[in-house]
Each structure stands twice: as C-alpha cells, then as structure tokens.
Coordinates of C-alpha atoms in Angstrom, one line a residue:
M792 CA -49.0 -26.5 8.8
Q793 CA -48.8 -22.9 10.0
I794 CA -45.5 -21.4 11.1
A795 CA -45.8 -19.2 14.1
Q796 CA -44.5 -15.7 13.4
T797 CA -42.6 -14.1 16.2
Q798 CA -42.7 -10.4 16.7
P799 CA -39.4 -8.6 17.5
K800 CA -39.3 -7.3 21.0
L801 CA -39.7 -3.5 21.1
L802 CA -37.3 -3.1 24.0
N803 CA -34.5 -5.5 23.1
P804 CA -31.0 -4.7 24.5
S805 CA -30.0 -2.8 21.4
M806 CA -33.0 -0.5 21.6
V807 CA -32.5 0.0 25.4
A808 CA -28.9 0.9 24.7
L809 CA -29.9 3.4 22.0
I810 CA -32.4 5.0 24.3
L811 CA -29.8 5.2 27.0
V812 CA -27.3 6.8 24.7
V813 CA -29.9 9.4 23.5
L814 CA -30.8 10.3 27.1
M815 CA -27.2 10.5 28.3
T816 CA -26.3 12.7 25.2
L817 CA -29.2 15.1 26.0
S818 CA -28.0 15.2 29.6
A819 CA -24.5 16.0 28.5
V820 CA -25.7 18.7 26.2
N821 CA -27.8 20.2 29.0
A822 CA -24.8 20.1 31.3
Y823 CA -22.6 21.8 28.7
V824 CA -25.1 24.6 28.1
K825 CA -25.4 25.2 31.8
A826 CA -21.6 25.1 32.3
G827 CA -21.2 28.6 30.8
E828 CA -23.3 30.2 33.6
D829 CA -22.4 27.9 36.4
S830 CA -19.6 29.4 38.5
S831 CA -19.6 26.5 41.0
G832 CA -18.3 24.0 38.4
Y833 CA -20.9 21.4 39.1
S834 CA -22.0 21.3 35.5
W835 CA -18.5 20.4 34.3
L836 CA -18.3 17.7 36.8
V837 CA -21.7 16.3 35.7
L838 CA -20.5 16.5 32.1
I839 CA -17.3 14.5 32.6
S840 CA -19.2 12.0 34.7
I841 CA -21.7 11.4 31.9
V842 CA -18.9 10.9 29.4
Q843 CA -17.1 8.5 31.7
V844 CA -20.0 6.3 32.8
T845 CA -22.1 6.1 29.7
P846 CA -20.0 3.5 27.8
F847 CA -20.0 1.2 30.9
L848 CA -23.8 1.5 31.2
V849 CA -24.3 0.7 27.5
G850 CA -22.0 -2.3 27.9
L851 CA -24.0 -3.4 30.9
V852 CA -27.2 -3.3 28.9
L853 CA -25.7 -5.1 26.0
R854 CA -23.9 -7.6 28.3
S855 CA -20.7 -6.8 26.4
Q856 CA -18.0 -4.7 28.1
N857 CA -14.6 -3.7 26.7
Y858 CA -11.3 -2.4 28.0
L859 CA -12.2 1.3 27.6
N860 CA -15.5 0.9 29.5
F861 CA -13.7 -0.5 32.5
I862 CA -10.9 2.1 32.3
L863 CA -13.4 5.0 32.1
M864 CA -15.3 3.6 35.0
S865 CA -12.1 3.6 36.9
H866 CA -11.6 7.2 36.0
F867 CA -15.2 8.0 37.1
V868 CA -14.6 6.5 40.5
G869 CA -11.1 7.9 41.0
F870 CA -11.8 11.4 39.7
S871 CA -15.5 12.3 39.6
V872 CA -16.9 10.3 42.6
S873 CA -14.1 11.4 44.8
K874 CA -14.7 15.0 43.8
Y875 CA -18.4 14.7 44.5
N876 CA -17.5 13.3 48.0
E877 CA -15.0 16.1 48.6
I878 CA -17.5 18.8 47.7
E879 CA -20.5 17.5 49.6
T880 CA -18.7 16.2 52.7
L881 CA -15.3 18.0 53.1
S882 CA -15.9 21.5 51.6
K883 CA -19.6 21.6 52.6
G884 CA -20.9 22.3 49.1
K885 CA -18.8 25.4 48.4
G886 CA -18.2 24.2 44.8
I887 CA -15.1 23.2 42.7
S888 CA -11.9 25.1 42.5
L889 CA -10.9 26.7 39.2
S890 CA -8.1 24.2 38.7
W891 CA -10.6 21.4 39.1
I892 CA -13.0 23.0 36.6
A893 CA -10.0 23.2 34.1
A894 CA -9.2 19.6 34.7
C895 CA -12.9 18.6 34.1
K896 CA -12.9 20.5 30.8
E897 CA -9.7 18.9 29.5
L898 CA -10.8 15.4 30.7
V899 CA -14.0 15.7 28.6
I900 CA -12.0 16.4 25.5
C901 CA -9.3 13.8 26.2
T902 CA -11.9 11.1 27.0
L903 CA -13.7 11.8 23.7
C904 CA -10.4 11.5 21.9
M905 CA -9.7 8.1 23.6
L906 CA -13.3 6.9 22.8
V907 CA -13.0 7.7 19.1
A908 CA -9.5 6.3 18.6
F909 CA -10.3 3.1 20.6
H910 CA -13.5 2.3 18.7
M911 CA -12.1 3.1 15.2
L912 CA -9.2 0.8 15.6
R913 CA -11.2 -1.8 17.5
M914 CA -13.7 -2.2 14.6
V915 CA -10.7 -2.8 12.2
I916 CA -8.6 -5.3 14.2
T917 CA -11.2 -7.1 16.4
P918 CA -13.8 -9.1 14.4
A919 CA -17.4 -8.8 15.6
E920 CA -17.5 -12.6 15.9
L921 CA -14.7 -12.6 18.4
R922 CA -16.2 -9.8 20.4
Q923 CA -19.5 -11.7 20.7
R924 CA -18.0 -15.0 22.0
K925 CA -18.4 -16.0 25.6
F926 CA -15.5 -15.9 28.1
N927 CA -14.3 -19.1 29.7
D928 CA -12.5 -20.0 33.0
L929 CA -9.2 -21.8 33.0
S930 CA -9.3 -25.3 34.6
L931 CA -7.0 -26.2 37.5
K932 CA -6.2 -29.6 38.9
P933 CA -6.3 -30.0 42.7
N934 CA -2.6 -30.2 43.0
N935 CA -2.2 -27.0 40.9
L936 CA -4.7 -25.3 43.2
R937 CA -2.9 -26.4 46.3
W938 CA 0.4 -25.0 45.1
I939 CA -1.2 -21.7 44.1
T940 CA -3.0 -21.4 47.4
A941 CA 0.2 -22.0 49.3
Y942 CA 1.9 -19.3 47.3
I943 CA -0.9 -16.8 47.9
L944 CA -0.7 -17.3 51.7
M945 CA 3.1 -16.7 51.5
I946 CA 2.8 -13.5 49.6
P947 CA 3.0 -11.2 52.7
F948 CA 6.1 -12.9 54.0
L949 CA 8.2 -13.7 51.0
P950 CA 9.7 -10.1 50.8
N951 CA 11.5 -10.8 54.0
F952 CA 13.6 -13.5 52.2
L953 CA 13.8 -12.2 48.6
P954 CA 16.6 -9.9 47.3
G955 CA 15.4 -6.6 46.0
S956 CA 16.2 -7.6 42.4
L957 CA 13.4 -10.3 42.6
M958 CA 10.7 -8.1 44.1
I959 CA 9.2 -7.0 40.8
I960 CA 9.0 -10.7 39.7
H961 CA 7.4 -11.6 43.1
L962 CA 4.8 -8.8 42.8
A963 CA 3.9 -9.8 39.3
M964 CA 3.6 -13.5 40.3
A965 CA 1.5 -12.5 43.3
S966 CA -1.0 -10.6 41.1
A967 CA -1.1 -13.5 38.6
Q968 CA -1.8 -16.1 41.2
V969 CA -4.6 -14.1 42.8
L970 CA -6.2 -13.5 39.4
L971 CA -5.8 -17.1 38.4
V972 CA -7.7 -18.3 41.5
I973 CA -10.5 -15.8 40.7
C974 CA -10.7 -16.8 37.0
A975 CA -10.4 -20.6 37.3
E976 CA -12.5 -23.6 38.0
C977 CA -11.5 -26.9 39.6
P978 CA -14.0 -29.6 38.3
K979 CA -12.5 -32.3 40.5
N980 CA -12.7 -30.4 43.8
P981 CA -14.9 -27.3 43.8
R982 CA -14.6 -27.1 47.6
L983 CA -10.9 -26.7 47.3
L984 CA -11.4 -23.8 45.0
M985 CA -13.6 -22.1 47.5
W986 CA -10.9 -22.3 50.2
A987 CA -8.3 -21.1 47.7
R988 CA -10.5 -18.0 47.0
L989 CA -10.9 -17.3 50.7
S990 CA -7.1 -17.4 51.1
V991 CA -6.9 -14.1 49.0
P992 CA -8.5 -11.7 51.5
V993 CA -6.5 -13.4 54.3
A994 CA -3.3 -12.7 52.4
C995 CA -4.4 -9.1 51.7
L996 CA -5.0 -8.5 55.4
A997 CA -1.7 -10.2 56.3
S998 CA 0.1 -8.1 53.7
F999 CA -1.2 -4.9 55.2
M1000 CA -0.3 -6.0 58.7
S1001 CA 3.2 -6.9 57.5
W1002 CA 4.0 -3.8 55.5
G1003 CA 1.3 -1.2 56.0
F1004 CA 0.4 -1.0 52.3
L1005 CA -3.0 -1.6 50.7
T1006 CA -1.8 -2.4 47.2
M1007 CA -2.9 -6.0 47.4
F1008 CA -6.4 -5.0 48.5
G1009 CA -6.6 -2.6 45.6
N1010 CA -5.6 -5.2 43.1
Y1011 CA -8.0 -7.7 44.5
A1012 CA -10.9 -5.3 44.4
S1013 CA -10.1 -4.4 40.8
F1014 CA -9.9 -8.0 39.7
L1015 CA -13.2 -8.9 41.4
F1016 CA -14.9 -5.9 39.9
M1017 CA -13.9 -6.7 36.3
Y1018 CA -14.5 -10.4 36.7
S1019 CA -18.0 -9.8 38.2
F1020 CA -19.2 -7.6 35.3
L1021 CA -17.7 -9.8 32.6
H1022 CA -19.1 -12.9 34.2
Q1023 CA -22.4 -11.3 35.3
K1024 CA -21.9 -12.7 38.8
K1025 CA -24.0 -10.4 41.0
K1026 CA -23.1 -12.3 44.2
Y1027 CA -19.6 -10.6 44.1
F1028 CA -21.0 -7.0 44.1
V1029 CA -21.9 -6.9 47.8
F1030 CA -18.5 -8.3 48.7
I1031 CA -16.8 -5.7 46.5
A1032 CA -18.8 -2.9 48.3
I1033 CA -17.8 -4.2 51.7
L1034 CA -14.1 -4.4 50.5
V1035 CA -14.1 -0.8 49.3
L1036 CA -15.7 0.4 52.6
F1037 CA -13.1 -1.6 54.6
V1038 CA -10.2 -0.2 52.6
S1039 CA -11.5 3.4 52.9
T1040 CA -11.8 2.9 56.6
I1041 CA -8.2 1.5 56.9
Q1042 CA -6.8 4.4 54.8
S1043 CA -7.4 6.9 57.6
I1044 CA -5.5 4.9 60.1
K1045 CA -2.8 3.7 57.7
H1046 CA -0.4 6.5 58.5
P1047 CA -0.2 5.9 62.3
Y1048 CA 0.0 2.2 61.7
R1049 CA 3.0 2.6 59.5
T1050 CA 4.6 4.8 62.1
F1051 CA 4.0 2.0 64.6
L1052 CA 5.7 -0.5 62.2
Y1053 CA 8.7 1.5 61.2
E1054 CA 9.4 3.9 64.1
L1055 CA 7.9 2.3 67.2
G1056 CA 9.2 -1.2 66.7
G1057 CA 5.9 -2.8 65.6
A1058 CA 7.7 -4.6 62.8
E1059 CA 9.3 -6.8 65.4
M1060 CA 6.1 -7.7 67.2
A1061 CA 3.9 -10.8 66.7
Y1062 CA 0.9 -10.5 64.4
S1063 CA -1.5 -10.7 67.4
Q1064 CA 0.1 -7.5 68.8
R1065 CA -0.1 -5.8 65.4
A1066 CA -3.8 -6.7 65.2
G1067 CA -4.3 -5.4 68.7
Y1068 CA -2.8 -2.0 67.7
L1069 CA -5.0 -1.8 64.6
I1070 CA -8.0 -2.4 66.7
Y1071 CA -6.8 0.3 69.1
L1072 CA -6.4 2.8 66.2
F1073 CA -9.8 1.9 64.8
N1074 CA -11.4 2.4 68.2
L1075 CA -9.7 5.9 68.6
K1076 CA -10.7 7.0 65.1
Y1077 CA -14.2 5.8 64.7
I1078 CA -15.7 4.6 68.0
N1079 CA -14.3 6.4 71.0
P1080 CA -12.2 9.3 69.8
E1081 CA -10.1 11.0 72.4
D1082 CA -8.8 14.6 72.3
D1083 CA -5.3 13.8 73.5
V1084 CA -4.5 11.4 70.6
D1085 CA -5.3 13.7 67.6
E1086 CA -1.6 13.9 66.8
L1087 CA -1.7 10.2 65.8
F1088 CA -3.8 11.0 62.7
E1089 CA -3.0 13.2 59.7
R1090 CA -5.9 15.6 60.5
E1091 CA -8.9 15.9 62.8
D1092 CA -12.0 14.7 60.9
S1093 CA -15.5 13.5 61.6
K1094 CA -16.1 9.8 61.1
E1095 CA -17.9 10.5 57.8
Q1096 CA -15.0 12.8 56.6
S1097 CA -12.4 10.2 57.6
L1098 CA -14.2 7.6 55.3
V1099 CA -14.4 10.1 52.5
R1100 CA -10.8 11.1 52.7
G1101 CA -9.8 7.5 52.8
F1102 CA -11.9 6.9 49.6
N1103 CA -10.5 10.0 47.9
R1104 CA -6.9 8.8 48.2
I1105 CA -7.7 6.2 45.5
G1106 CA -7.9 9.1 43.0
D1107 CA -5.4 11.1 41.1
D1108 CA -5.1 14.9 41.1
S1109 CA -2.0 15.2 38.9
L1110 CA -3.9 16.8 36.0
E1111 CA -5.3 19.5 38.2
R1112 CA -1.9 20.4 39.6
V1113 CA -0.2 20.4 36.2
L1114 CA -2.8 22.6 34.6
A1115 CA -2.7 25.1 37.5
L1116 CA 1.1 25.4 37.7
T1117 CA 2.4 24.8 34.1
P1118 CA 3.9 26.9 32.6
S1119 CA 3.1 29.8 34.9
V1120 CA 5.2 28.4 37.8
V1121 CA 6.8 25.2 36.4
P1122 CA 8.2 25.5 32.9
F1123 CA 7.2 22.9 30.3
W1124 CA 9.4 19.7 30.6
N1125 CA 10.0 19.4 26.8
G1126 CA 9.8 15.6 26.7
E1127 CA 12.1 15.0 29.7
T1128 CA 9.8 12.2 31.1
Y1129 CA 9.8 10.5 27.7
D1130 CA 13.6 10.4 27.3
S1131 CA 14.0 6.9 28.6
I1132 CA 11.1 5.2 26.7
P1133 CA 13.1 4.3 23.6
Y1134 CA 15.8 2.6 25.7
M1135 CA 13.8 1.1 28.6
F1136 CA 13.9 -2.4 27.2
I1137 CA 17.7 -2.5 26.9
P1138 CA 19.1 -4.3 30.1
R1139 CA 21.4 -2.2 32.3
T1140 CA 23.9 -5.1 32.0
L1141 CA 24.4 -4.0 28.4
W1142 CA 24.1 -0.2 29.0
A1143 CA 24.9 0.8 32.5
D1144 CA 24.4 4.5 31.9
K1145 CA 21.1 4.4 30.0
P1146 CA 18.6 7.2 30.9
G1147 CA 16.6 6.4 34.0
R1148 CA 13.1 7.0 35.0
H1149 CA 13.4 9.1 38.2
F1150 CA 11.1 12.0 37.5
W1151 CA 8.4 11.0 40.0
N1152 CA 10.2 12.6 43.0
K1153 CA 11.0 15.7 41.0
F1154 CA 7.4 16.0 40.0
G1155 CA 6.2 15.8 43.6
R1156 CA 8.6 18.5 44.7
Q1157 CA 8.0 20.9 41.8
Y1158 CA 4.2 20.6 42.0
K1159 CA 4.1 21.1 45.8
V1160 CA 2.9 17.5 46.6
L1161 CA 6.1 16.9 48.6
S1162 CA 8.3 19.2 50.7
S1163 CA 11.3 20.7 48.9
D1164 CA 13.7 18.6 51.0
D1165 CA 12.0 15.2 50.3
F1166 CA 14.2 13.4 47.8
N1167 CA 13.0 9.9 48.5
T1168 CA 9.2 9.8 48.0
S1169 CA 7.7 9.1 44.5
V1170 CA 4.5 10.6 43.3
G1171 CA 2.4 9.2 40.5
V1172 CA 1.5 11.3 37.5
G1173 CA -1.1 10.3 35.0
F1174 CA -0.3 10.1 31.3
L1175 CA -2.6 13.0 30.4
A1176 CA -1.0 15.3 33.0
E1177 CA 2.4 14.0 31.8
A1178 CA 1.6 14.9 28.2
Y1179 CA 0.5 18.4 29.1
M1180 CA 3.4 19.2 31.3
N1181 CA 5.8 18.2 28.5
F1182 CA 4.3 19.9 25.4
G1183 CA 0.9 21.5 26.2
Y1184 CA -2.7 21.0 25.1
A1185 CA -2.2 19.6 21.5
W1186 CA 0.2 16.9 22.7
M1187 CA -2.2 16.0 25.5
Y1188 CA -5.0 15.4 23.0
L1189 CA -2.7 13.4 20.7
V1190 CA -1.5 11.2 23.6
A1191 CA -5.1 10.6 24.6
G1192 CA -5.9 9.3 21.1
L1193 CA -2.7 7.2 21.0
V1194 CA -3.5 5.6 24.3
G1195 CA -7.0 4.8 23.1
M1196 CA -5.4 3.0 20.1
L1197 CA -2.9 1.2 22.4
I1198 CA -5.8 0.0 24.6
A1199 CA -7.6 -1.4 21.5
G1200 CA -4.4 -3.2 20.4
V1201 CA -3.7 -4.7 23.7
E1202 CA -7.3 -5.8 24.1
R1203 CA -7.1 -7.6 20.7
L1204 CA -3.9 -9.4 22.0
A1205 CA -5.7 -10.5 25.2
L1206 CA -8.7 -11.9 23.3
G1207 CA -6.7 -14.2 21.1
I1208 CA -3.5 -15.1 23.0
L1209 CA -5.0 -18.4 24.2
K1210 CA -6.9 -19.0 20.9
E1211 CA -10.2 -18.6 22.7
K1212 CA -11.6 -15.9 25.0
F1213 CA -10.6 -16.4 28.7
Y1214 CA -11.0 -14.2 31.6
F1215 CA -7.5 -14.6 32.9
P1216 CA -5.5 -13.0 30.0
Y1217 CA -8.2 -10.4 29.4
I1218 CA -8.1 -9.0 32.9
T1219 CA -4.4 -9.4 33.2
F1220 CA -3.6 -7.2 30.2
M1221 CA -6.0 -4.6 31.5
G1222 CA -3.8 -4.0 34.5
P1223 CA -1.3 -1.4 33.1
F1224 CA -4.2 0.9 32.0
I1225 CA -6.8 0.6 34.8
G1226 CA -5.1 3.0 37.3
L1227 CA -5.3 6.7 37.1
G1228 CA -1.8 7.7 38.1
A1229 CA 0.2 5.8 35.5
D1230 CA 2.5 7.7 33.1
L1231 CA 3.0 6.7 29.5
G1232 CA 6.4 5.0 30.1
S1233 CA 5.1 2.9 32.9
I1234 CA 2.1 1.8 30.8
V1235 CA 4.3 0.8 27.9
N1236 CA 6.9 -0.9 30.1
S1237 CA 4.3 -2.8 32.1
T1238 CA 2.6 -4.0 28.9
M1239 CA 5.8 -5.2 27.3
I1240 CA 6.9 -7.0 30.5
L1241 CA 3.5 -8.6 30.8
S1242 CA 3.5 -9.7 27.2
C1243 CA 6.9 -11.4 27.5
C1244 CA 5.9 -13.2 30.7
F1245 CA 2.6 -14.3 29.2
F1246 CA 4.2 -15.7 26.1
A1247 CA 6.7 -17.5 28.3
A1248 CA 3.8 -19.0 30.3
R1249 CA 1.6 -19.6 27.3
P1250 CA 2.3 -23.4 26.9
F1251 CA 1.3 -24.0 30.5
L1252 CA -1.8 -21.7 30.2
L1253 CA -2.9 -23.5 27.0
R1254 CA -2.9 -26.8 29.0
L1255 CA -5.2 -25.1 31.5
A1256 CA -7.4 -24.0 28.6
R1257 CA -7.9 -27.6 27.5
R1258 CA -10.9 -28.2 29.8
D1259 CA -11.4 -31.9 28.9
D1260 CA -8.0 -32.9 30.2
Y1261 CA -8.8 -31.4 33.6
S1262 CA -12.4 -32.7 34.0

C-alpha cells in the first residue's frame, strides 16, 4: 500500500505574508530615500501609510488580526487617508504643510515603537495556541434578545429622563448592547436576531435626530468593521462603506441641524418635522444649492469637498498642532495632564478636592482650536501629542512603547476573560484604544472602568457562553 505524498503549497498564507512584508519594506525604504529630496511631503505620508497598513494586510493574509493591527488601521484612516483627501480635493495638490511633515516623521517612529513593544510582550504573555483558536459568538435566548432590542430602541430617548450622574453608565450600556447584538446568535429564533440587528441603525438615526451627535454611528461602524474582519464576513463590508459615506454626508450639515435643534426650537418639534428639516438641509447642500443660504453652513464647498471635509472630521490633528507650537509658542506642560492619573480611581465622595481632568478646554484655547473666550468646549488630544507637549520627544517615544505594551496586556485579558475566545469581550476591550484623539488618562480610566464592569457582568456572560444551554 502506497502512501500518497503531498507537496507543500508554494504560495501558502505564510509565504504570501512574507512576500507582502518584503514588498512593503522595500516600498518603505524607497519612500524614506525619496523623502530627503521631496519638499511636498508626499514621501513621508506614503511612508507612514505603509507602516500603518502593513500589519493589517499581513493579518488579512494570515486570517489572524490583533489589537494593534486594528488600531493602526484606525490611525491610517483617521490620519493618512484624511490627509490624502485634503491634499487632492481641498488644497488641489499643493502638498503637505511643514507641520504635517513633522507629524508624519514622528508618527513613523512612534508607530514602530508601539509595534516592537506590543509584539515583544505579546509573544511572552499570549500563547500561540490561544492566538490560533477560533472566535465564538455568545448565545442569546429570545427573551434576552427582546429586552436588548427594546433597550437599543430606547437609547436616543433615555437621556431625557436620566440624571446626569447616570449618563456615563447609560452610554456604556448602550455600546455594550449594540455590540452584543452584533456578536451574538439566537439559535431558537434567528429571524428575531435579524430584527434586533436592524434596530441598531434605526436607533443611530434617531439618536442623531434627537441630539445632533454622530457618536452612536461611529461606534456602530467601528464594531461592524472589527467584527467583519475577525469573522471574515464579507457581506458587512458594503454596508460599512455605505455607513461611512452616509456619516460623511451628514457631517457637513450637522452644524446647521444642531443650530436648528438648540437655537431655533427644533428640539420641541416632532420627529417628522426634524426629518423634514434634515431633508431640506441635504437638498440645499448637495442637490439644489442656493446662494442666499450659504450662511447656514460652515463654509462654501463643492459637493465633493463637503464629503471630504465630513470624512476628515473623523481624524485627529492634535500632534500636528502640538509639534508646531510647543515649545516655541506654548511652553511644555511638565506633566500637568498626568497629575490626576494616580488619583482618578478614588471616588470624589472620599476626596472632594482631588485633581480633576479639565485640560481639554485649555488645550483647545492655547493651540488655537477654540477662540480665547470659549471656556466650555472640550477638544480631544491624542496620547502621543499629550506626551510631547508635556516632556518632549524622548517621553513621546517612551509613551508609544508603553501604550504598545498596555495594548498587548489588555488583549490578553480580553482573550481569556470568558475562558474561551469570544468576539464580544475582544471588541469591547479594544474600545479605549481604537480612537485617535484619546489621551493617556482617558485610555487608562476607560480600561479600568470597563474591566470592573466586565468582571461584574462575567457570571451572566459565562452563561451566554455555554452554548448548549441556549440551543
């Protein structure tokens, strides 16, 4: 009896990934060599784009993504893609400003620091066997699903009845319920699960019509993006693209709609009237623009420019501003933004005068994002920009490495908190890191609060993880 010998495939996923890494490395080296003679700054933008997107592409080939891949992809969309759009559509190809070139250079170094720190710690604390396991969905009973769907549909309206002290809990619960519907199955009633998932975009739209904010849309798109690539569900990709286009479109009419809500009495009107005003704004902006209504909008743009500006608002330019103005205009902060981190977990009921975290408005005024007399608006600052504005370059590189290690540690917690690998905890714990404009204190605080809530809910989630009991 002869045993058939199988030849190893020449182009297996590992080999394809290796070829991809070599090609991207050569492209990065070429961009770096050209950067010295390229006054437009395109080469630096190409270089940071390669560094940001290569880990995600490798993970795509190997069908094995990790936290840092998603985070760097978020940075690519929020920083690099928005800059490409601005150059090609808004500035008509004039090139990148010197401050953006400086930001690109520093992002290359910081991203490499994060990559090295993340993977070194990940190899030590996350076994290869755990990394290679498949993810699972949680299982919901029909009654569980009905309650969750009802809560999702009430998300836009509950702030009218909740005290301010409970708003943080409500927002956390809202995100958790939306993600749970995405990352769950209902073996006894799959059709009910379909309707539950359709309730999410309905609630997102109602939330915007109620308050004029697109936060829920942003969270929903992020959850779908991560779940789709982890699950390899291609059918979601088209929907995500439509969702991003819709949000970019709405961004350009968001300001006049908020004015309508809060200054023109729109908040007292029925939702049919609010919908009518949104349609009116959309028509003026994109279909039948009229010269006498330009003051409604923030600036006069073409339809293409309006979409690009709407997309670019997803990004974060705090690093560019900080590098340009510190310390020449704004002195180093010398750790002021970190003062409250050691005490942030002590309740104010025990320490009423503990240091607060109120530097976001000061940042906006000092770095010319806000007018000097605006003492109410908060402006986000990314953890890399925060590090530089406190202690300079060396501290920024160190913080980049520390955040890379923190990401690896939180990923390990998410992989094992329910004993097996489940989409729900994995995507949940990625939340504090995925955005561009989060400072270090906010990341640490959100991660700790999330961990406490998750451990409190762990008995319930473990029941959902026992699939046989729900089949």
